[in-house]
Protein backbone atom coordinates (compact mmCIF):
# COMPACT_ATOMS: atom_id res chain seq x y z
CA UNK A 1 0.00 0.00 0.00
CA UNK A 2 2.94 2.40 -0.18
CA UNK A 3 2.60 2.71 -3.94
CA UNK A 4 -1.05 1.64 -4.04
CA UNK A 5 -3.44 4.40 -2.91
CA UNK A 6 -5.33 3.60 0.28
CA UNK A 7 -8.50 5.16 -1.13
CA UNK A 8 -8.71 2.22 -3.56
CA UNK A 9 -8.95 -0.22 -0.65
CA UNK A 10 -12.21 -1.25 1.04
CA UNK A 11 -13.12 1.10 3.90
CA UNK A 12 -12.22 -1.34 6.69
CA UNK A 13 -8.85 -2.10 5.13
CA UNK A 14 -8.10 1.57 4.52
CA UNK A 15 -8.79 2.25 8.21
CA UNK A 16 -6.55 -0.61 9.27
CA UNK A 17 -3.87 0.62 6.87
CA UNK A 18 -3.75 3.93 8.76
CA UNK A 19 -2.52 2.08 11.87
CA UNK A 20 0.00 -0.20 10.16
CA UNK A 21 3.61 1.02 9.87
CA UNK A 22 4.12 0.71 6.09
CA UNK A 23 2.86 4.07 4.85
CA UNK A 24 4.18 5.83 7.93
CA UNK A 25 7.68 4.47 7.36
CA UNK A 26 7.51 5.66 3.77
CA UNK A 27 6.47 9.14 5.01
CA UNK A 28 9.43 9.28 7.40
CA UNK A 29 11.86 8.21 4.68
CA UNK A 30 10.39 10.75 2.24
CA UNK A 31 10.63 13.49 4.86
CA UNK A 32 14.26 12.64 5.59
CA UNK A 33 15.12 12.94 1.90
CA UNK A 34 13.10 16.05 1.01
CA UNK A 35 11.97 18.69 3.50
CA UNK A 36 8.26 19.47 3.72
CA UNK A 37 7.27 16.94 1.08
CA UNK A 38 5.17 14.75 3.35
CA UNK A 39 2.06 15.87 5.17
CA UNK A 40 1.71 14.97 8.85
CA UNK A 41 5.09 13.46 9.70
CA UNK A 42 4.55 13.81 13.46
CA UNK A 43 1.71 11.26 13.27
CA UNK A 44 3.99 8.93 11.31
CA UNK A 45 6.67 9.16 13.99
CA UNK A 46 4.05 8.50 16.67
CA UNK A 47 2.69 5.41 14.90
CA UNK A 48 6.21 4.05 14.33
CA UNK A 49 7.16 4.74 17.94
CA UNK A 50 4.11 2.85 19.20
CA UNK A 51 4.92 -0.09 16.93
CA UNK A 52 8.53 -0.07 18.18
CA UNK A 53 7.45 0.04 21.82
CA UNK A 54 4.92 -2.74 21.23
CA UNK A 55 7.47 -4.93 19.47
CA UNK A 56 9.98 -4.37 22.29
CA UNK A 57 7.42 -5.35 24.94
CA UNK A 58 6.42 -8.50 23.03
CA UNK A 59 10.06 -9.47 22.47
CA UNK A 60 10.93 -8.94 26.14
CA UNK A 61 7.92 -11.04 27.19
CA UNK A 62 8.86 -13.88 24.84
CA UNK A 63 12.51 -13.82 25.88
CA UNK A 64 11.50 -13.66 29.54
CA UNK A 65 9.52 -16.88 29.19
CA UNK A 66 12.47 -18.79 27.72
CA UNK A 67 14.73 -20.61 30.14
CSV table of C-alpha atoms in Angstrom, one decimal:
chain,number,residue,atom,x,y,z
A,1,UNK,CA,0.0,0.0,0.0
A,2,UNK,CA,2.9,2.4,-0.2
A,3,UNK,CA,2.6,2.7,-3.9
A,4,UNK,CA,-1.0,1.6,-4.0
A,5,UNK,CA,-3.4,4.4,-2.9
A,6,UNK,CA,-5.3,3.6,0.3
A,7,UNK,CA,-8.5,5.2,-1.1
A,8,UNK,CA,-8.7,2.2,-3.6
A,9,UNK,CA,-9.0,-0.2,-0.7
A,10,UNK,CA,-12.2,-1.3,1.0
A,11,UNK,CA,-13.1,1.1,3.9
A,12,UNK,CA,-12.2,-1.3,6.7
A,13,UNK,CA,-8.8,-2.1,5.1
A,14,UNK,CA,-8.1,1.6,4.5
A,15,UNK,CA,-8.8,2.3,8.2
A,16,UNK,CA,-6.5,-0.6,9.3
A,17,UNK,CA,-3.9,0.6,6.9
A,18,UNK,CA,-3.7,3.9,8.8
A,19,UNK,CA,-2.5,2.1,11.9
A,20,UNK,CA,0.0,-0.2,10.2
A,21,UNK,CA,3.6,1.0,9.9
A,22,UNK,CA,4.1,0.7,6.1
A,23,UNK,CA,2.9,4.1,4.9
A,24,UNK,CA,4.2,5.8,7.9
A,25,UNK,CA,7.7,4.5,7.4
A,26,UNK,CA,7.5,5.7,3.8
A,27,UNK,CA,6.5,9.1,5.0
A,28,UNK,CA,9.4,9.3,7.4
A,29,UNK,CA,11.9,8.2,4.7
A,30,UNK,CA,10.4,10.7,2.2
A,31,UNK,CA,10.6,13.5,4.9
A,32,UNK,CA,14.3,12.6,5.6
A,33,UNK,CA,15.1,12.9,1.9
A,34,UNK,CA,13.1,16.0,1.0
A,35,UNK,CA,12.0,18.7,3.5
A,36,UNK,CA,8.3,19.5,3.7
A,37,UNK,CA,7.3,16.9,1.1
A,38,UNK,CA,5.2,14.8,3.3
A,39,UNK,CA,2.1,15.9,5.2
A,40,UNK,CA,1.7,15.0,8.9
A,41,UNK,CA,5.1,13.5,9.7
A,42,UNK,CA,4.5,13.8,13.5
A,43,UNK,CA,1.7,11.3,13.3
A,44,UNK,CA,4.0,8.9,11.3
A,45,UNK,CA,6.7,9.2,14.0
A,46,UNK,CA,4.0,8.5,16.7
A,47,UNK,CA,2.7,5.4,14.9
A,48,UNK,CA,6.2,4.1,14.3
A,49,UNK,CA,7.2,4.7,17.9
A,50,UNK,CA,4.1,2.9,19.2
A,51,UNK,CA,4.9,-0.1,16.9
A,52,UNK,CA,8.5,-0.1,18.2
A,53,UNK,CA,7.5,0.0,21.8
A,54,UNK,CA,4.9,-2.7,21.2
A,55,UNK,CA,7.5,-4.9,19.5
A,56,UNK,CA,10.0,-4.4,22.3
A,57,UNK,CA,7.4,-5.3,24.9
A,58,UNK,CA,6.4,-8.5,23.0
A,59,UNK,CA,10.1,-9.5,22.5
A,60,UNK,CA,10.9,-8.9,26.1
A,61,UNK,CA,7.9,-11.0,27.2
A,62,UNK,CA,8.9,-13.9,24.8
A,63,UNK,CA,12.5,-13.8,25.9
A,64,UNK,CA,11.5,-13.7,29.5
A,65,UNK,CA,9.5,-16.9,29.2
A,66,UNK,CA,12.5,-18.8,27.7
A,67,UNK,CA,14.7,-20.6,30.1
